XYZ file of N, CA and C in Angstrom:
621
model
N 130.169 77.082 120.410
C 128.899 77.209 119.862
C 128.032 78.089 120.855
N 127.615 78.982 119.863
C 126.751 79.903 120.299
C 125.955 79.774 121.296
N 125.236 80.944 122.177
C 124.102 80.624 122.881
C 123.280 81.409 121.977
N 121.611 80.894 121.915
C 121.104 81.872 121.087
C 119.927 82.219 122.100
N 119.362 83.539 121.932
C 118.710 84.064 122.630
C 117.506 83.720 123.019
N 116.924 83.777 124.085
C 115.208 82.625 124.010
C 114.528 83.849 124.350
N 113.406 83.365 123.115
C 112.424 84.826 122.939
C 111.755 84.836 124.018
N 111.468 86.193 124.270
C 110.680 86.747 125.494
C 109.030 86.314 125.298
N 108.947 86.351 124.179
C 107.387 85.852 123.707
C 106.868 85.444 122.194
N 106.162 84.433 122.196
C 106.000 83.974 121.134
C 105.400 84.975 120.045
N 104.820 84.416 118.537
C 104.623 85.727 118.023
C 103.054 85.316 117.802
N 102.522 83.973 118.409
C 101.085 83.807 118.629
C 100.392 84.940 119.991
N 101.345 85.214 120.873
C 101.135 85.634 122.138
C 101.308 86.859 121.958
N 102.111 87.526 120.828
C 102.067 88.834 120.598
C 100.337 89.181 119.786
N 100.442 88.417 118.922
C 98.982 88.442 118.156
C 97.615 88.470 119.006
N 97.956 87.694 120.008
C 96.850 87.676 120.850
C 96.746 89.155 121.808
N 97.971 89.756 122.136
C 97.961 91.049 122.409
C 97.252 92.099 121.677
N 97.639 92.152 120.411
C 97.423 92.937 119.599
C 96.144 93.312 119.105
N 95.538 91.758 119.042
C 94.171 91.683 118.535
C 93.294 92.199 120.481
N 93.627 92.069 121.140
C 92.744 92.192 122.439
C 93.227 93.891 122.934
N 94.319 94.620 122.494
C 94.455 95.576 122.375
C 93.071 96.898 122.487
N 92.610 97.672 122.986
C 91.682 98.819 122.745
C 93.087 99.970 122.197
N 94.151 99.973 122.610
C 94.702 101.392 121.474
C 95.884 101.183 121.961
N 97.219 101.557 121.126
C 98.291 101.618 120.987
C 98.535 100.183 120.085
N 99.508 100.440 119.395
C 100.147 98.902 118.650
C 101.640 99.145 118.698
N 101.861 97.464 118.477
C 103.510 97.172 118.631
C 103.509 96.609 117.045
N 104.711 96.249 116.979
C 105.317 95.206 115.978
C 106.573 93.972 116.805
N 106.205 93.126 116.153
C 106.893 91.826 116.785
C 108.142 91.204 116.044
N 109.352 91.080 116.847
C 110.647 91.012 115.932
C 111.196 90.124 116.825
N 111.228 88.923 116.393
C 111.723 87.407 117.239
C 112.225 87.426 118.736
N 110.523 87.537 119.315
C 110.343 87.798 120.321
C 110.512 88.702 121.385
N 110.770 89.866 120.820
C 110.906 91.375 121.224
C 109.693 91.981 120.705
N 109.062 92.767 121.611
C 108.106 93.813 121.162
C 107.815 95.269 121.180
N 108.133 96.131 120.126
C 108.482 97.366 119.939
C 107.131 98.165 119.842
N 107.136 99.181 120.757
C 105.726 99.966 120.541
C 105.748 100.909 119.161
N 104.741 101.339 118.653
C 104.618 101.561 117.756
C 104.329 103.281 117.808
N 105.076 104.602 117.713
C 104.638 105.682 117.937
C 103.397 106.027 116.727
N 102.528 107.115 117.133
C 101.155 107.606 115.973
C 101.669 108.459 114.801
N 101.366 108.605 114.090
C 101.777 109.166 112.941
C 101.276 110.547 113.123
N 102.215 111.215 112.060
C 101.657 112.677 112.192
C 100.729 112.890 111.442
N 100.220 114.565 111.033
C 99.441 114.635 109.845
C 100.193 114.470 108.779
N 101.152 114.741 108.261
C 102.112 114.306 107.167
C 102.008 113.142 106.763
N 102.393 111.975 107.566
C 102.106 110.939 107.472
C 100.334 110.116 107.242
N 99.591 110.720 107.843
C 98.466 110.072 107.772
C 98.334 110.882 106.169
N 98.532 111.825 105.867
C 97.738 112.618 104.908
C 98.693 111.641 103.641
N 99.868 111.204 103.397
C 100.521 110.787 102.648
C 99.849 108.839 102.412
N 99.714 108.247 103.593
C 98.882 107.404 103.570
C 97.827 106.875 103.061
N 96.752 108.060 103.198
C 95.453 108.418 102.619
C 95.796 108.315 100.955
N 96.486 109.322 100.809
C 96.731 109.687 99.319
C 97.032 108.395 98.545
N 97.935 108.271 98.850
C 98.293 106.348 98.383
C 97.577 105.283 98.324
N 96.708 105.148 99.650
C 95.581 104.239 99.122
C 94.714 104.752 98.272
N 94.207 105.747 98.358
C 93.227 106.480 97.337
C 93.703 106.484 95.881
N 94.726 106.871 95.829
C 95.217 106.506 94.086
C 95.147 105.210 94.071
N 95.814 104.519 94.715
C 95.949 102.666 94.143
C 94.497 102.416 94.175
N 93.611 102.862 94.698
C 92.107 102.068 94.839
C 91.573 102.434 93.654
N 91.837 103.476 93.182
C 90.908 103.963 92.586
C 91.913 103.359 90.963
N 92.944 103.425 90.855
C 93.364 102.246 89.645
C 93.127 100.908 89.374
N 93.360 100.323 90.757
C 93.254 98.871 90.925
C 91.661 98.429 91.077
N 90.562 99.208 91.055
C 89.015 99.176 91.136
C 88.794 97.521 90.799
N 89.061 97.943 89.401
C 88.405 96.756 88.238
C 89.268 95.709 88.006
N 90.782 95.638 88.927
C 91.557 94.500 88.903
C 91.406 93.911 89.998
N 92.004 92.651 89.850
C 91.904 91.598 91.195
C 92.774 91.696 92.577
N 92.940 93.229 92.870
C 93.892 93.764 93.315
C 93.311 94.307 94.939
N 93.838 94.124 95.599
C 93.398 94.703 97.361
C 94.549 95.478 97.686
N 93.556 96.788 98.064
C 94.611 97.892 98.898
C 94.266 97.638 100.268
N 95.573 97.617 101.136
C 95.529 97.501 102.959
C 96.061 98.786 103.309
N 94.990 99.434 104.480
C 96.158 100.448 104.861
C 97.046 100.011 105.872
N 97.327 100.789 107.072
C 98.137 100.333 108.163
C 97.634 99.416 109.131
N 96.365 98.873 109.373
C 95.474 98.274 110.131
C 95.956 96.853 110.077
N 96.020 96.163 108.691
C 96.509 95.114 108.352
C 98.083 94.566 108.506
N 98.388 93.597 109.113
C 99.506 93.180 109.670
C 100.044 92.343 108.402
N 101.096 92.090 108.352
C 101.974 91.323 107.820
C 102.877 89.925 108.505
N 102.752 88.603 108.319
C 103.660 87.808 108.968
C 104.500 87.210 108.179
N 106.010 87.786 108.338
C 107.496 87.005 107.890
C 107.741 86.190 108.672
N 107.262 84.566 108.432
C 107.247 83.357 109.128
C 109.265 83.481 109.297
N 109.918 83.349 108.279
C 111.539 83.218 108.230
C 112.212 84.157 109.081
N 111.731 85.199 109.133
C 112.503 86.183 110.363
C 112.091 86.427 111.636
N 110.693 85.702 111.700
C 109.968 86.036 112.812
C 109.827 87.200 113.066
N 108.783 88.077 112.511
C 108.306 89.053 112.601
C 106.865 89.285 112.388
N 106.203 90.135 112.782
C 104.937 90.593 112.891
C 105.051 92.168 112.685
N 104.133 92.550 111.706
C 104.519 94.102 111.318
C 103.171 95.004 110.589
N 103.185 95.896 111.001
C 102.228 96.744 110.691
C 102.339 97.464 109.469
N 102.786 97.475 108.360
C 102.936 98.140 106.487
C 102.098 99.354 106.610
N 102.739 100.438 106.002
C 101.961 101.674 105.965
C 100.589 101.103 104.637
N 100.882 100.439 104.028
C 100.332 100.162 102.495
C 100.563 98.738 102.159
N 99.586 98.094 102.022
C 100.104 96.714 101.659
C 99.181 96.582 99.877
N 99.384 95.780 99.159
C 98.912 95.567 97.916
C 99.019 94.120 97.336
N 98.156 93.461 97.416
C 98.377 91.779 96.796
C 97.229 91.734 95.703
N 97.630 91.153 94.781
C 97.123 91.164 93.407
C 96.859 89.570 93.459
N 95.412 88.941 93.062
C 95.364 87.713 93.276
C 94.907 87.019 94.555
N 95.397 85.778 94.807
C 94.627 85.279 95.963
C 95.682 85.571 97.206
N 94.791 85.644 98.150
C 95.464 86.125 99.228
C 95.235 85.130 100.559
N 96.650 85.320 101.023
C 97.336 84.051 101.984
C 97.040 84.489 103.267
N 96.428 83.859 104.132
C 96.313 84.531 105.315
C 96.888 83.798 106.851
N 97.695 84.621 107.653
C 97.938 83.580 109.044
C 97.000 82.525 109.692
N 95.529 83.050 109.912
C 94.760 82.298 110.289
C 93.389 82.760 109.574
N 92.428 81.744 110.216
C 91.084 82.843 110.042
C 90.473 83.975 110.403
N 91.109 84.628 111.167
C 90.747 86.023 111.663
C 91.184 86.655 110.196
N 91.761 86.241 109.290
C 92.170 87.264 108.082
C 92.343 88.862 108.490
N 93.415 88.507 109.583
C 94.028 90.285 110.130
C 95.295 90.304 109.487
N 95.936 89.617 109.187
C 97.383 88.895 109.280
C 97.399 88.162 107.623
N 97.926 88.627 106.638
C 98.371 88.240 105.471
C 100.118 88.038 105.382
N 100.273 86.710 104.337
C 101.996 86.411 104.289
C 102.110 86.437 103.179
N 101.508 87.732 102.382
C 102.116 86.929 100.592
C 101.878 88.657 99.733
N 102.379 89.674 100.752
C 101.905 90.931 99.999
C 103.092 91.376 98.473
N 102.601 92.202 97.435
C 103.301 92.075 96.640
C 104.089 93.598 96.589
N 103.406 94.399 96.748
C 104.108 95.463 97.194
C 103.689 96.371 98.770
N 105.136 97.016 99.293
C 104.890 97.138 101.319
C 105.441 98.946 100.383
N 104.282 99.758 101.133
C 104.842 100.993 101.342
C 105.023 101.420 102.646
N 106.205 102.371 103.077
C 106.449 102.680 104.437
C 106.515 104.049 104.191
N 105.935 105.038 104.965
C 106.125 106.576 105.218
C 107.357 106.481 106.033
N 108.251 107.313 105.680
C 109.546 107.574 106.444
C 109.166 108.828 107.426
N 109.497 108.904 108.873
C 109.905 110.060 109.968
C 111.679 109.927 110.135
N 111.617 110.938 111.133
C 113.044 111.127 110.892
C 113.268 109.605 112.173
N 112.694 109.251 113.217
C 112.883 108.415 114.235
C 113.053 106.647 113.534
N 111.870 106.946 112.252
C 111.928 105.455 111.696
C 112.804 104.887 110.578
N 113.229 106.098 109.767
C 113.903 106.278 108.196
C 115.062 104.922 108.653
N 116.120 105.090 109.309
C 117.037 104.172 109.257
C 116.591 103.013 109.889
N 115.706 102.267 110.295
C 114.963 101.327 110.629
C 114.424 100.379 109.164
N 113.302 101.483 108.778
C 112.347 101.235 107.480
C 113.438 100.987 106.477
N 114.875 101.899 106.005
C 115.477 101.650 104.689
C 116.585 100.382 105.262
N 117.139 99.975 106.655
C 117.722 98.994 107.136
C 117.245 97.563 106.980
N 117.211 97.402 108.846
C 116.882 96.229 109.151
C 115.403 95.808 108.625
N 114.448 96.512 108.932
C 113.012 96.588 108.287
C 112.939 96.125 106.880
N 113.557 96.594 106.020
C 113.643 96.061 104.665
C 114.037 94.660 104.572
N 115.340 94.281 105.237
C 115.877 93.105 105.428
C 114.851 92.392 105.936
N 114.080 92.450 106.834
C 112.877 91.472 106.881
C 111.768 91.691 106.136
N 111.604 92.125 105.315
C 110.556 92.311 104.599
C 111.170 91.578 103.178
N 112.494 91.198 102.548
C 113.456 91.208 101.304
C 112.550 89.442 101.993
N 112.453 89.062 102.920
C 112.871 87.532 102.838
C 111.061 86.903 102.634
N 110.159 87.932 102.282
C 108.972 87.744 102.132
C 109.196 87.149 100.208
N 108.941 86.143 99.981
C 109.274 85.412 98.680
C 108.043 86.423 97.856
N 106.762 86.345 98.369
C 105.851 87.132 97.636
C 106.457 88.453 97.282
N 106.980 89.465 97.682
C 106.968 90.638 97.635
C 108.128 91.074 96.225
N 107.375 92.220 95.973
C 108.417 92.846 94.334
C 108.680 94.197 94.349
N 107.955 94.915 95.054
C 108.552 96.192 95.401
C 107.965 96.569 96.966
N 109.230 97.672 97.196
C 109.410 98.185 98.425
C 109.218 99.825 98.145
N 108.361 100.210 98.754
C 107.808 102.163 98.113
C 107.987 102.844 99.515
N 109.452 103.251 99.579
C 109.476 104.358 100.833
C 109.489 106.109 100.813
N 108.511 106.585 101.255
C 108.492 108.056 100.990
C 108.536 108.935 102.167
N 109.240 109.809 101.609
C 109.499 110.570 103.108
C 108.146 112.052 103.394
N 108.334 111.914 104.233
C 107.069 112.995 105.037
C 107.812 114.082 104.855
N 108.855 114.725 105.169
C 109.073 115.854 105.443
C 109.570 116.662 103.800
N 110.128 116.109 102.764
C 110.363 116.233 101.649
C 109.912 115.765 100.494
N 110.224 115.856 99.671
C 109.865 115.231 98.367
C 110.736 114.648 97.628
N 110.574 113.114 98.434
C 111.798 112.318 98.407
C 111.258 110.732 98.420
N 111.195 109.866 97.106
C 110.128 109.039 97.195
C 111.737 107.790 96.200
N 111.737 106.564 97.073
C 112.305 105.348 96.620
C 111.782 104.387 96.564
N 111.946 103.462 95.254
C 111.397 102.411 94.894
C 112.595 101.156 94.487
N 112.583 100.432 95.468
C 113.369 99.218 95.267
C 112.382 97.858 94.291
N 112.526 97.379 93.801
C 112.270 96.672 92.589
C 113.145 94.990 92.872
N 112.543 93.807 92.828
C 113.058 92.668 93.246
C 113.200 92.445 91.330
N 114.774 91.987 91.512
C 115.026 91.201 89.704
C 114.858 89.881 89.652
N 115.008 89.452 88.455
C 114.737 88.370 88.510
C 115.568 87.074 88.995
N 117.088 87.758 89.624
C 118.339 87.058 90.107
C 118.216 86.958 91.889
N 116.712 88.077 92.149
C 116.653 88.215 93.394
C 117.374 89.501 94.170
N 118.011 90.157 93.311
C 118.563 91.168 93.681
C 117.532 92.888 93.772
N 118.173 93.610 94.271
C 117.151 94.753 94.233
C 117.347 95.881 93.482
N 116.556 96.487 92.628
C 116.750 97.729 91.827
C 116.340 98.897 92.577
N 117.342 100.068 92.448
C 116.947 101.147 93.267
C 116.593 102.410 92.178
N 115.080 102.943 92.461
C 114.877 103.485 91.698
C 114.704 105.518 92.645
N 114.770 106.319 92.559
C 114.594 107.555 93.016
C 114.408 108.387 92.869
N 113.450 109.533 93.225
C 112.494 110.373 92.429
C 112.377 111.788 93.517
N 112.093 112.768 93.096
C 112.657 113.657 93.872
C 111.400 115.279 93.413
N 111.058 115.284 92.771
C 109.967 116.225 91.666
C 108.948 115.731 91.938
N 108.400 117.254 92.157
C 106.276 116.920 92.404
C 105.735 116.232 90.956
N 106.603 116.632 89.906
C 105.760 116.064 88.380
C 106.313 114.803 88.214
N 107.482 114.004 88.896
C 107.707 112.962 88.979
C 106.701 111.555 88.629
N 106.664 110.580 88.268
C 105.579 109.482 88.223
C 106.329 108.165 88.535
N 105.661 107.605 89.528
C 106.316 106.562 89.930
C 105.442 105.063 89.181
N 106.262 104.323 88.130
C 105.593 103.362 88.085
C 105.890 101.821 88.701
N 104.745 101.212 88.770
C 104.163 100.105 89.810
C 103.847 99.063 88.614
N 104.962 98.069 87.652
C 104.521 97.730 86.532
C 103.796 96.150 87.606
N 104.126 95.813 88.609
C 103.874 94.516 89.667
C 102.360 94.466 89.500
N 101.778 95.860 89.955
C 100.395 95.934 89.772
C 99.713 96.517 89.188
N 100.484 96.973 87.906
C 99.861 97.694 86.683
C 98.968 98.797 87.516
N 100.264 99.822 88.230
C 99.298 100.895 88.473
C 100.817 102.259 88.457
N 100.300 103.007 88.642
C 101.389 104.160 89.303
C 101.123 105.243 89.878
N 102.071 106.156 90.912
C 101.978 107.121 91.301
C 102.257 108.367 91.020
N 101.499 109.359 90.929
C 102.031 110.830 90.501
C 102.351 111.161 91.985
N 103.509 111.869 92.148
C 104.454 112.446 93.542
C 103.573 113.955 93.886
N 102.938 114.421 92.787
C 101.881 115.476 93.052
C 100.606 115.155 93.840
N 100.214 113.601 93.543
C 99.133 113.129 94.122
C 99.742 112.430 95.573
N 100.264 112.178 95.923
C 101.015 111.602 96.917
C 101.610 112.595 97.928
N 101.411 113.592 97.483
C 102.096 114.814 98.388
C 100.907 116.106 98.248
N 99.565 115.770 97.946
C 98.825 116.058 98.079
C 98.039 116.805 99.773
N 97.962 118.181 99.384
C 97.623 118.825 100.613
C 98.501 119.013 101.807
N 99.947 118.441 101.237
C 101.384 118.771 102.212
C 101.871 120.176 101.518
N 102.593 120.824 102.952
C 103.069 122.100 102.286
C 104.696 121.636 102.306
N 105.041 121.140 101.353
C 106.378 120.727 100.771
C 106.601 121.208 99.400
N 108.052 121.556 98.766
C 107.775 121.940 97.185
C 109.401 121.293 97.377
N 109.544 120.743 95.845
C 110.530 119.622 95.428
C 111.560 120.732 95.174
N 112.793 120.295 94.962
C 113.677 121.405 94.694
C 113.931 121.439 92.998
N 113.924 122.730 92.559
C 114.110 122.420 90.816
C 115.106 121.785 90.130
N 114.308 121.172 88.567
C 114.897 120.144 88.173
C 116.410 121.145 87.691
N 117.653 120.351 87.641
C 118.638 120.634 86.540
C 118.227 121.116 85.263
N 118.717 122.118 84.553
C 118.362 121.910 83.246
C 119.034 120.838 82.191
N 118.055 120.695 81.328
C 118.252 119.629 80.198
C 119.505 120.382 79.559
N 119.840 119.428 78.332
C 120.983 119.878 77.788
C 120.270 120.496 76.743
N 119.111 120.331 76.372
C 118.564 121.512 75.074
C 118.150 122.527 75.927
N 118.004 122.615 77.375
C 117.422 123.727 77.776
C 118.972 125.109 78.001
N 120.168 123.724 77.925
C 121.292 124.606 78.414
C 121.706 125.381 77.089
N 121.227 124.889 75.690
C 121.687 125.666 74.671
C 120.775 126.954 74.271
N 119.838 127.058 74.960
C 118.693 128.287 74.685
C 119.426 129.312 74.869
N 119.192 130.370 73.689
C 120.295 131.441 73.656
C 119.712 132.592 74.659
N 120.682 133.179 75.411
C 120.236 134.122 76.232
C 119.771 135.575 75.877
N 118.740 135.946 76.778
C 117.992 137.246 76.032
C 119.233 138.665 76.106
């Protein structure tokens, strides 16, 4: 019989502390609390660009775009987190009457940094997959043009689509929207790698 770890604090304890805090934020995972570092200029520009693009496209749809001040509660994984961007279309489900914690996002976006990339791709994605409402998980690198979109399939598996060029367009069918990478990375000093030549291009005669 294995010994179960005793949680240091409950989710409600953590939530009360977050609501009372004047500065700084943390995330909650099964009784443990992890401090969150502040975002870089690149991180903040990408979040602003994504929120702006999605908000403009979803303005006349029953969808809401939330930036990183909104929390998500994953009850089955005992997690409380601050995704960089969330989208909910239709009815929202809140944890309580304060309406600052949602439980049914359809799209979650995380902007990657060197310190968070492994966690965001690994254990954090595992936590998010426990959300029955989640249909897509979008990861955006901030130091290079690199975007990965995970889409939930009908059988519960996840399909990966990767994008690495500024003229790529990420389709988000679950919310009837899209993201152009040129807009996602607008105002950032990044360059996408050149595209490999297509078959047609390779057959062009040399001058």
